[in-house]
Coordinates of C-alpha atoms in Angstrom, one line a residue:
Chain A
M1 CA 0.1 0.1 -0.1
G2 CA 3.1 2.5 0.5
R3 CA 5.2 1.6 -2.1
R4 CA 1.4 2.3 -3.8
W5 CA 1.3 5.5 -2.8
V6 CA 4.5 5.9 -3.3
W7 CA 3.8 5.3 -6.5
A8 CA 1.3 7.3 -7.0
V9 CA 3.6 10.6 -5.8
V10 CA 6.2 10.5 -7.9
L11 CA 3.5 9.8 -11.0
A12 CA 2.3 13.5 -9.7
L13 CA 5.0 15.4 -9.5
S14 CA 6.5 13.8 -13.3
V15 CA 2.9 15.2 -14.3
V16 CA 3.1 18.4 -13.3
A17 CA 6.8 18.7 -14.1
V18 CA 6.5 17.8 -17.4
A19 CA 3.2 20.1 -17.6
A20 CA 5.8 22.7 -16.4
Y21 CA 8.5 22.3 -18.8
A22 CA 5.2 21.8 -21.6
V23 CA 4.9 26.1 -20.5
E24 CA 8.3 26.5 -20.8
K25 CA 8.1 25.3 -24.3
S26 CA 5.1 26.4 -25.8
V27 CA 4.4 29.0 -28.7
S28 CA 3.6 31.8 -27.5
V29 CA 2.0 33.8 -30.0
D30 CA 0.4 37.3 -31.2
V31 CA -2.1 37.8 -33.5
R32 CA -2.7 40.7 -35.1
W33 CA -5.1 41.4 -37.3
R34 CA -7.2 44.6 -39.9
V35 CA -9.2 44.6 -43.0
L36 CA -7.0 45.9 -45.2
P37 CA -8.3 48.9 -47.9
Y38 CA -10.6 46.5 -50.6
Q39 CA -12.8 48.4 -54.1
T40 CA -14.9 46.9 -56.4
L41 CA -15.9 48.5 -59.3
R42 CA -18.7 48.3 -61.8
L43 CA -19.5 49.6 -64.2
A44 CA -22.7 49.9 -66.7
G45 CA -24.0 51.7 -70.0
S46 CA -28.0 52.8 -69.3
S47 CA -28.8 49.9 -70.0
E48 CA -27.8 47.9 -67.5
D49 CA -25.7 45.7 -69.7
V50 CA -22.3 45.5 -67.8
T51 CA -20.9 44.6 -71.2
A52 CA -22.4 48.5 -72.9
V53 CA -19.6 49.6 -71.8
S54 CA -18.8 52.9 -75.0
Y55 CA -21.3 55.0 -75.4
S56 CA -21.8 55.9 -78.9
F57 CA -22.6 59.5 -81.3
R58 CA -26.0 59.9 -81.5
P59 CA -27.3 62.3 -83.9
A60 CA -28.2 65.9 -82.4
S61 CA -32.2 66.4 -82.4
A62 CA -33.2 70.2 -83.6
L63 CA -33.0 71.6 -80.5
E64 CA -30.0 69.7 -79.8
R65 CA -28.7 71.8 -82.8
S66 CA -30.4 75.2 -81.3
R67 CA -28.8 74.3 -78.2
G68 CA -25.4 73.3 -79.4
Y69 CA -24.8 70.2 -77.5
I70 CA -26.0 66.6 -76.5
E71 CA -26.4 65.6 -73.5
D72 CA -26.9 62.7 -72.0
E73 CA -27.7 61.6 -67.9
N74 CA -26.3 59.0 -66.7
A75 CA -24.5 57.5 -69.8
F76 CA -22.7 55.1 -67.3
R77 CA -23.0 54.1 -64.2
F78 CA -20.8 53.1 -61.5
R79 CA -21.1 50.9 -59.1
I80 CA -18.2 51.4 -56.7
V81 CA -17.5 49.3 -53.2
S82 CA -15.2 50.3 -51.2
N83 CA -14.4 50.0 -46.5
T84 CA -12.2 53.4 -47.0
P85 CA -12.3 56.1 -49.0
W86 CA -12.0 56.7 -52.5
R87 CA -12.0 59.0 -55.5
L88 CA -13.1 58.1 -58.6
Q89 CA -10.5 60.1 -61.6
V90 CA -10.8 60.0 -65.6
R91 CA -9.2 61.7 -68.3
W92 CA -8.6 61.4 -72.2
A93 CA -6.1 58.0 -73.2
T94 CA -3.6 59.7 -75.7
S95 CA -3.2 57.0 -77.8
S96 CA -5.2 57.6 -80.9
G97 CA -3.4 61.0 -81.6
R98 CA -6.6 62.4 -82.8
G99 CA -6.9 65.1 -80.7
F100 CA -10.0 64.3 -77.5
P101 CA -13.0 64.6 -78.4
P102 CA -15.9 67.3 -77.8
V103 CA -17.0 65.6 -74.9
R104 CA -17.4 66.7 -71.1
V105 CA -18.3 64.2 -68.5
R106 CA -19.5 64.3 -65.0
E107 CA -21.2 63.4 -61.7
H108 CA -24.7 63.1 -61.7
G109 CA -26.2 66.3 -61.1
R110 CA -22.7 68.3 -60.8
G111 CA -20.3 70.6 -62.7
Y112 CA -18.6 70.3 -65.8
A113 CA -15.4 69.3 -65.9
A114 CA -12.6 69.7 -69.1
L115 CA -10.9 67.0 -69.8
G116 CA -7.7 65.8 -70.6
D117 CA -4.7 63.9 -71.0
Q118 CA -3.9 64.7 -66.9
P119 CA -6.4 63.5 -64.9
V120 CA -9.7 65.3 -62.9
V121 CA -11.0 64.2 -59.8
L122 CA -14.6 62.9 -61.3
C123 CA -16.2 61.7 -57.9
S124 CA -15.0 60.1 -54.4
G125 CA -16.7 59.1 -51.3
S126 CA -15.7 57.3 -47.7
N127 CA -16.9 53.6 -47.0
G128 CA -19.7 51.8 -48.5
T129 CA -21.6 51.0 -51.8
F130 CA -22.0 54.4 -54.8
D131 CA -24.0 53.8 -57.3
V132 CA -22.2 56.7 -59.4
G133 CA -23.8 58.1 -62.6
I134 CA -21.7 59.5 -65.7
D135 CA -23.7 62.4 -67.4
V136 CA -22.2 63.1 -71.3
R137 CA -21.6 66.4 -73.0
V138 CA -21.1 66.3 -76.2
A139 CA -20.5 69.9 -78.2
L140 CA -21.4 70.1 -81.8
D141 CA -19.7 72.6 -83.8
G142 CA -23.0 73.3 -85.7
S143 CA -23.3 69.9 -87.0
S144 CA -23.7 66.4 -85.0
P145 CA -20.6 65.3 -83.6
D146 CA -17.1 64.5 -86.1
R147 CA -17.5 60.6 -87.1
A148 CA -14.1 60.7 -88.2
N149 CA -13.2 61.2 -84.6
G150 CA -13.9 57.8 -84.2
E151 CA -13.5 56.0 -80.7
A152 CA -11.9 58.0 -77.3
L153 CA -10.8 55.8 -74.7
L154 CA -11.9 57.0 -71.2
V155 CA -9.2 55.6 -68.6
C156 CA -12.0 55.4 -64.7
T157 CA -9.5 55.2 -62.4
I158 CA -10.4 53.8 -58.6
M159 CA -8.0 54.8 -55.7
P160 CA -8.4 54.5 -51.9
D161 CA -8.2 58.8 -51.2
Chain B
M1 CA 14.0 41.6 -41.1
L2 CA 9.6 42.8 -41.3
L3 CA 9.7 45.1 -38.3
F4 CA 6.0 45.7 -37.4
R5 CA 3.6 45.2 -40.1
Q6 CA 3.7 41.1 -42.3
V7 CA 0.7 41.8 -45.0
E8 CA 0.2 37.7 -46.2
G9 CA -3.8 38.4 -47.2
V10 CA -4.8 36.8 -49.9
T11 CA -8.0 38.2 -50.0
Q12 CA -8.0 41.1 -47.3
G13 CA -5.4 41.7 -43.9
T14 CA -2.5 42.1 -42.4
M15 CA -0.8 40.2 -39.9
S16 CA 1.9 40.6 -37.5
A17 CA 2.7 37.6 -35.3
R18 CA 6.0 37.6 -33.0
R19 CA 6.7 33.8 -33.0
E20 CA 9.1 31.9 -30.9
A21 CA 8.5 28.3 -32.4
G22 CA 7.8 28.0 -36.6
G23 CA 7.1 25.7 -38.7
N24 CA 3.0 24.1 -39.1
G25 CA 1.1 26.7 -36.4
R26 CA 2.2 29.4 -38.2
R27 CA 0.9 28.3 -41.2
L28 CA -2.4 27.5 -39.7
L29 CA -2.4 30.5 -38.7
E30 CA -2.0 31.8 -41.9
W31 CA -4.8 29.6 -43.8
G32 CA -7.5 30.8 -40.9
V33 CA -6.6 34.3 -41.8
L34 CA -7.5 33.9 -45.0
V35 CA -10.5 32.3 -44.7
L36 CA -11.3 34.4 -42.7
A37 CA -10.5 37.3 -44.7
A38 CA -12.5 35.3 -47.8
V39 CA -15.7 34.7 -45.2
V40 CA -15.6 38.8 -45.0
G41 CA -15.5 39.7 -48.3
A42 CA -17.5 37.8 -49.7
S43 CA -19.7 38.9 -47.8
V44 CA -19.4 42.3 -49.2
S45 CA -18.7 41.6 -52.7
A46 CA -21.2 42.9 -55.7
P47 CA -20.9 42.4 -59.3
G48 CA -17.8 43.9 -60.6
I49 CA -14.1 43.9 -61.3
T50 CA -12.7 43.9 -57.4
V51 CA -9.3 43.8 -56.5
S52 CA -8.7 42.6 -52.1
V53 CA -6.2 45.3 -51.3
S54 CA -6.0 48.6 -51.9
E55 CA -3.7 49.4 -50.3
F56 CA -0.5 48.1 -48.9
S57 CA 2.0 50.1 -45.2
L58 CA 4.6 48.4 -44.7
V59 CA 7.0 49.2 -42.2
V60 CA 11.1 47.3 -42.9
G61 CA 14.5 46.9 -41.9
P62 CA 16.8 48.0 -44.5
G63 CA 17.7 45.6 -46.9
S64 CA 14.8 43.2 -46.6
N65 CA 12.8 41.1 -49.3
L66 CA 8.8 40.7 -49.1
E67 CA 5.8 39.7 -50.6
V68 CA 2.7 41.2 -50.8
R69 CA -0.1 39.8 -52.0
F70 CA -3.4 40.4 -54.2
T71 CA -6.1 39.2 -56.0
V72 CA -8.2 40.5 -58.9
L73 CA -11.6 38.7 -58.9
N74 CA -13.5 39.0 -62.4
D75 CA -17.3 38.9 -61.4
E76 CA -19.0 39.7 -64.6
N77 CA -20.6 37.9 -67.1
S78 CA -18.0 38.9 -69.9
P79 CA -14.1 38.0 -70.0
L80 CA -11.1 40.8 -69.2
R81 CA -8.1 41.3 -69.7
V82 CA -5.9 42.6 -66.4
D83 CA -2.6 44.2 -66.8
I84 CA -0.5 44.8 -64.2
S85 CA 2.2 47.2 -63.8
P86 CA 4.4 49.4 -60.9
C87 CA 4.0 53.4 -61.5
D88 CA 4.7 56.2 -59.9
W89 CA 2.3 58.3 -58.5
D90 CA 2.0 61.6 -56.5
E91 CA -0.7 63.9 -55.5
D92 CA -1.2 67.7 -57.2
P93 CA -1.8 71.1 -55.4
D94 CA -5.9 70.3 -55.8
G95 CA -5.9 67.0 -54.8
V96 CA -5.7 65.3 -57.7
T97 CA -3.1 61.8 -58.0
R98 CA -1.5 62.1 -60.8
L99 CA 0.1 59.3 -61.8
S100 CA 4.1 58.7 -63.8
R101 CA 6.4 56.4 -65.3
S102 CA 7.9 53.7 -62.6
G103 CA 11.0 55.0 -61.0
T104 CA 10.6 58.8 -62.4
L105 CA 9.6 60.4 -59.0
E106 CA 11.0 61.3 -56.2
R107 CA 10.7 58.5 -53.5
S108 CA 10.0 56.1 -55.7
C109 CA 10.1 52.2 -54.8
A110 CA 8.6 51.3 -57.8
T111 CA 11.8 49.9 -58.9
W112 CA 12.1 47.6 -56.1
L113 CA 9.2 45.8 -57.0
A114 CA 8.0 42.7 -59.1
L115 CA 5.3 41.2 -60.7
S116 CA 4.5 37.5 -60.5
A117 CA 2.5 38.1 -64.1
P118 CA 2.2 41.7 -65.6
T119 CA -1.1 40.6 -67.3
Y120 CA -4.0 37.9 -67.1
V121 CA -7.0 36.4 -68.5
L122 CA -10.2 36.7 -66.3
R123 CA -13.2 34.2 -67.4
P124 CA -16.3 35.3 -65.8
A125 CA -16.2 34.2 -62.2
D126 CA -12.2 33.7 -62.4
E127 CA -10.1 34.8 -59.7
V128 CA -6.3 35.5 -59.8
E129 CA -3.7 36.1 -56.8
V130 CA -0.7 38.3 -57.9
S131 CA 1.9 38.3 -56.0
C132 CA 4.8 41.1 -55.4
G133 CA 7.8 40.7 -54.2
I134 CA 9.8 43.9 -53.1
S135 CA 13.0 44.1 -52.2
V136 CA 14.4 47.2 -50.3
P137 CA 17.6 48.5 -51.1
A138 CA 20.4 48.5 -47.8
G139 CA 20.6 51.9 -46.7
V140 CA 17.4 53.3 -47.3
A141 CA 15.6 55.0 -44.7
G142 CA 12.1 56.7 -44.5
T143 CA 8.9 55.8 -46.8
Y144 CA 8.9 55.4 -50.5
W145 CA 6.4 54.7 -52.4
A146 CA 4.7 53.7 -55.8
G147 CA 1.7 52.1 -57.2
L148 CA 0.5 48.6 -58.7
L149 CA -2.0 50.1 -61.9
V150 CA -4.8 47.6 -62.1
A151 CA -5.6 48.1 -66.2
V152 CA -8.8 46.4 -66.9
S153 CA -10.2 45.2 -70.5
P154 CA -12.5 43.3 -72.4
V155 CA -11.3 40.0 -74.2
D156 CA -13.4 41.4 -77.2
A157 CA -13.4 45.1 -77.1
G158 CA -15.3 44.5 -80.0
P159 CA -15.8 47.2 -83.8
E160 CA -14.6 50.8 -83.0
E161 CA -17.0 53.1 -83.3
S162 CA -16.9 56.6 -83.4
G163 CA -18.0 57.1 -79.2
I164 CA -16.6 56.9 -76.0
R165 CA -14.9 53.6 -74.3
V166 CA -15.0 54.0 -70.6
A167 CA -11.4 51.6 -69.3
R168 CA -11.0 50.4 -65.8
E169 CA -8.0 51.2 -63.7
F170 CA -7.4 50.4 -59.6
L171 CA -4.1 51.6 -58.7
V172 CA -3.2 50.2 -55.0
K173 CA -0.6 52.1 -53.7
I174 CA 2.1 50.5 -51.5
Y175 CA 4.1 52.1 -49.3
V176 CA 7.3 51.2 -48.1
T177 CA 9.1 52.9 -44.8
S178 CA 12.4 51.3 -44.2
L179 CA 13.7 51.9 -39.8
P180 CA 14.8 53.3 -38.9
A181 CA 13.7 57.2 -40.0
A182 CA 13.7 60.4 -38.4
Q183 CA 9.8 61.7 -38.4
G184 CA 9.1 65.5 -38.1
A185 CA 6.3 68.0 -38.7
A186 CA 5.7 72.2 -38.8
V187 CA 2.2 74.2 -38.9
T188 CA 3.6 76.5 -41.8
R189 CA 0.2 78.5 -41.7
V190 CA -2.7 79.7 -39.8
T191 CA -5.4 82.2 -41.7
A192 CA -8.7 83.5 -40.6
L193 CA -10.9 83.2 -43.9
G194 CA -14.8 83.6 -42.5
L195 CA -16.0 84.6 -38.3
S196 CA -19.6 83.5 -38.5
P197 CA -18.7 80.4 -38.1
L198 CA -15.1 81.3 -37.4
T199 CA -13.5 78.9 -40.1
I200 CA -9.6 78.4 -40.0
E201 CA -7.2 76.4 -42.9
F202 CA -4.1 75.6 -41.6
S203 CA -1.2 73.3 -43.3
V204 CA 1.3 71.1 -41.6
A205 CA 4.6 70.3 -43.4
N206 CA 6.0 66.8 -43.2
R207 CA 9.6 68.1 -41.9
G208 CA 10.5 63.9 -41.4
E209 CA 11.4 60.9 -43.7
T210 CA 8.1 58.8 -43.1
R211 CA 5.5 59.0 -44.1
L212 CA 2.8 60.8 -41.6
D213 CA -0.9 58.4 -41.1
D214 CA -2.6 59.5 -38.6
V215 CA -2.0 63.3 -38.0
L216 CA -4.4 64.4 -35.5
G217 CA -4.9 68.2 -33.7
T218 CA -6.7 70.5 -31.8
L219 CA -8.1 73.8 -32.9
S220 CA -8.6 76.8 -30.2
I221 CA -9.6 79.9 -29.8
Q222 CA -8.0 81.8 -26.3
S223 CA -8.6 85.9 -24.9
P224 CA -5.9 87.8 -24.5
S225 CA -5.5 86.1 -20.7
G226 CA -4.5 83.0 -21.7
A227 CA -8.4 81.5 -21.2
T228 CA -9.6 78.8 -23.4
L229 CA -12.8 80.1 -25.3
A230 CA -13.6 76.8 -27.2
E231 CA -11.6 73.9 -29.0
T232 CA -12.3 71.6 -31.1
S233 CA -10.3 68.5 -32.5
L234 CA -9.0 69.0 -36.4
P235 CA -9.3 66.6 -39.3
H236 CA -6.8 63.7 -39.2
L237 CA -4.3 64.2 -42.1
S238 CA -2.4 61.6 -43.9
I239 CA 1.8 64.0 -45.0
L240 CA 4.0 62.2 -47.0
P241 CA 7.4 63.0 -46.5
G242 CA 8.4 66.7 -48.5
H243 CA 5.0 67.4 -48.6
S244 CA 2.0 69.6 -46.9
V245 CA -1.1 69.2 -46.2
D246 CA -3.7 72.0 -46.9
A247 CA -7.1 71.8 -44.0
V248 CA -10.4 74.1 -43.5
V249 CA -11.5 73.6 -40.3
K250 CA -14.9 74.9 -40.1
T251 CA -15.6 75.6 -36.2
P252 CA -19.2 75.9 -35.2
W253 CA -18.4 79.7 -33.0
S254 CA -19.5 82.6 -34.4
L255 CA -17.2 86.0 -32.7
L256 CA -19.8 88.3 -32.5
D257 CA -18.0 90.4 -30.5
S258 CA -14.9 92.4 -31.4
G259 CA -11.4 91.6 -29.7
M260 CA -8.3 90.1 -29.9
F261 CA -8.2 86.2 -30.1
L262 CA -5.5 83.7 -30.3
V263 CA -6.4 80.8 -32.5
R264 CA -3.6 77.6 -31.7
T265 CA -3.4 74.9 -34.0
V266 CA -1.5 71.5 -32.1
I267 CA -0.9 68.7 -34.3
D268 CA -0.3 65.4 -33.3
F269 CA 1.8 64.1 -36.3
G270 CA 2.8 61.2 -33.8
G271 CA 7.0 62.3 -32.3
D272 CA 7.9 62.6 -29.5
Y273 CA 6.8 66.6 -29.5
L274 CA 3.7 68.2 -30.2
V275 CA 4.3 71.6 -33.4
A276 CA 1.7 73.8 -33.2
G277 CA 0.9 77.1 -35.2
Q278 CA -0.8 80.4 -34.2
I279 CA -2.2 83.9 -35.1
I280 CA -3.8 86.8 -33.2
L281 CA -7.2 87.6 -34.7
R282 CA -8.0 90.9 -34.2
V283 CA -12.3 91.1 -34.3
P284 CA -12.7 94.8 -35.0
E285 CA -15.3 96.9 -34.1
L286 CA -18.4 97.3 -36.3
T287 CA -19.5 101.0 -37.5
L288 CA -22.8 100.3 -39.0
V289 CA -24.8 103.7 -40.6
P290 CA -28.4 103.5 -42.4
L291 CA -28.1 103.1 -46.2
G292 CA -29.9 104.6 -48.8
T293 CA -33.0 106.4 -47.5
F294 CA -33.2 104.5 -44.8
P295 CA -33.4 105.0 -41.5
R296 CA -32.2 102.2 -39.0
P297 CA -29.0 100.9 -39.9
P298 CA -28.9 96.7 -41.2
Q299 CA -29.4 94.5 -38.7
D300 CA -28.4 91.2 -37.4
V301 CA -31.9 88.9 -36.5
N302 CA -30.9 86.4 -35.4
R303 CA -27.3 87.1 -33.7
D304 CA -25.0 85.1 -36.1
G305 CA -23.2 87.5 -36.3
L306 CA -24.0 88.3 -40.4
F307 CA -26.6 91.8 -40.5
E308 CA -28.6 89.8 -43.4
D309 CA -32.0 92.8 -42.4
I310 CA -29.9 95.7 -45.2
D311 CA -32.1 98.1 -44.9
G312 CA -33.4 97.3 -41.2
D313 CA -37.4 97.0 -41.4
G314 CA -36.9 94.2 -39.5
D315 CA -37.8 91.9 -42.4
L316 CA -35.4 89.4 -44.4
D317 CA -36.7 89.8 -48.3
G318 CA -35.7 91.1 -52.0
A319 CA -35.5 94.6 -51.1
D320 CA -32.5 93.4 -48.6
V321 CA -30.4 91.8 -51.5
A322 CA -31.0 94.8 -53.9
L323 CA -30.2 97.2 -51.4
F324 CA -26.9 95.4 -50.5
E325 CA -26.2 94.4 -54.6
A326 CA -26.3 98.7 -55.2
S327 CA -24.6 99.4 -51.2
L328 CA -21.6 96.6 -52.2
D329 CA -18.8 99.0 -52.6
L330 CA -19.8 101.8 -50.5
P331 CA -17.2 102.4 -47.2
A332 CA -20.4 101.8 -45.1
V333 CA -20.1 98.3 -46.1
R334 CA -16.3 97.6 -47.1
N335 CA -15.7 98.9 -43.2
N336 CA -17.6 96.3 -41.8
V337 CA -16.5 93.2 -43.6
R338 CA -17.7 90.8 -40.9
A339 CA -20.8 91.9 -41.2
F340 CA -21.8 91.2 -45.0
D341 CA -19.6 88.1 -45.3
F342 CA -22.3 86.2 -46.3
D343 CA -20.4 83.3 -48.3
N344 CA -18.2 83.3 -44.7
D345 CA -14.4 83.8 -47.1
G346 CA -13.2 86.7 -45.3
I347 CA -13.6 89.2 -48.4
L348 CA -16.6 91.4 -49.8
T349 CA -17.3 90.2 -53.3
T350 CA -20.6 89.6 -55.6
A351 CA -20.6 86.0 -54.0
D352 CA -22.3 87.8 -50.7
I353 CA -25.0 88.7 -52.9
T354 CA -26.0 85.6 -53.9
A355 CA -25.2 84.0 -50.5
L356 CA -27.7 86.6 -48.8
L357 CA -29.5 85.8 -52.2
G358 CA -30.0 82.1 -50.9
R359 CA -30.7 82.9 -47.5
V360 CA -34.3 85.0 -48.8
L361 CA -35.2 82.5 -51.0
S362 CA -34.6 79.6 -48.1
I363 CA -37.0 80.8 -45.8
P364 CA -40.4 79.4 -45.7

């Protein structure tokens, strides 16, 4: 009986020693976590077709000819999802060599910006989901837009603000 | 050696881990973080093209080699081509981000970047992980920055038409701060724009080598005896080395009485000390006299410091606007700028007529 108690004590001490050793050699991990900023940009034409990312010049009406420009509100729409403040800048790509088209754009309801190959801020926002309508104004030089202008590339760049 | 922030997020996430034993535990931890990030990302996704990380901020030691990763997801219904290239960027005084060729700007780290691949084609619902190695040269100190320009275009653009085609780009900003490096800042300007309410413009310059990412501060007004009359927090600022930032603070207070006041901005840029800038603001006595043929001088009908009732008849109406427009250049108006500065920019212009008209029209 006495030897059994001795063995029990020795076993208990061994368990404690192993546990203490294990604690001493255990892994210590300090993890800090935060969500990184991310951004989603969805582009739609006025027809809600995701692939319709172009705007074709159309013949001007009599009213448009008299006022000197064609204006199409919400010609494009962006849906922007971001968990950090964002900014959308626009510019013309310079590759065509045909000069910049006589077109101005704006965030729907705001002021038109003159565009060149240098970017301008079209719109910005905080975190969340944003639907942004883009209005297009095509200047008329006494006639419909010059079809010889061809296709101009409007580059829209989204970035953290 | 990565000192503080190690970026491992495929979808989104930063992780800083201090380990006393390596091996499987770390890998398990990383996978756990990635799964959590994927769940978070999935819960907020929307149809479109998604870049999982739009900004990396890395703190490293000189001579470090590290890697950042992010994903590009095509959640649209047509295949897209994705071209990724390093670039430089900076900001002009109007806050517009200008893109430049890689390695052309001071403090650019674009030439430190090495992409796993520059071009991808993503079918609908495809996702690709982009890996970018960063080799920090020895002997650099402070913050260097660049961008990865992610250009998205349709694989099949269709025939060219007469019109506009839209191209999308994402600018993923990368900041690399090599420590140790000096920090410093200065308040370079404090200007009062308007008094009703008090609107202050100030400038803070980054005089150190590191990006100041979370600049805090307070704006206070003190009496000549040093008593603080009011205090408010300043907007958070982020300032790159060698740059300065202008900010405007519109306070909730109007200075109705004449006198001298001390306007002070105190900035905590994260260093070992605070920096401050101050001005003595003199609010002149008003010397209002009747305008035109009216018997009473202009009145401040709502005690906001502005004397909207130009003809002094107790009403705010179109007659006040007409009289103000006719009197704008008279000394009786010009000598009392703060009484008639309706657009609160510190000067009297025709914009103040428009602002007064707006007030009249806003009366129900």
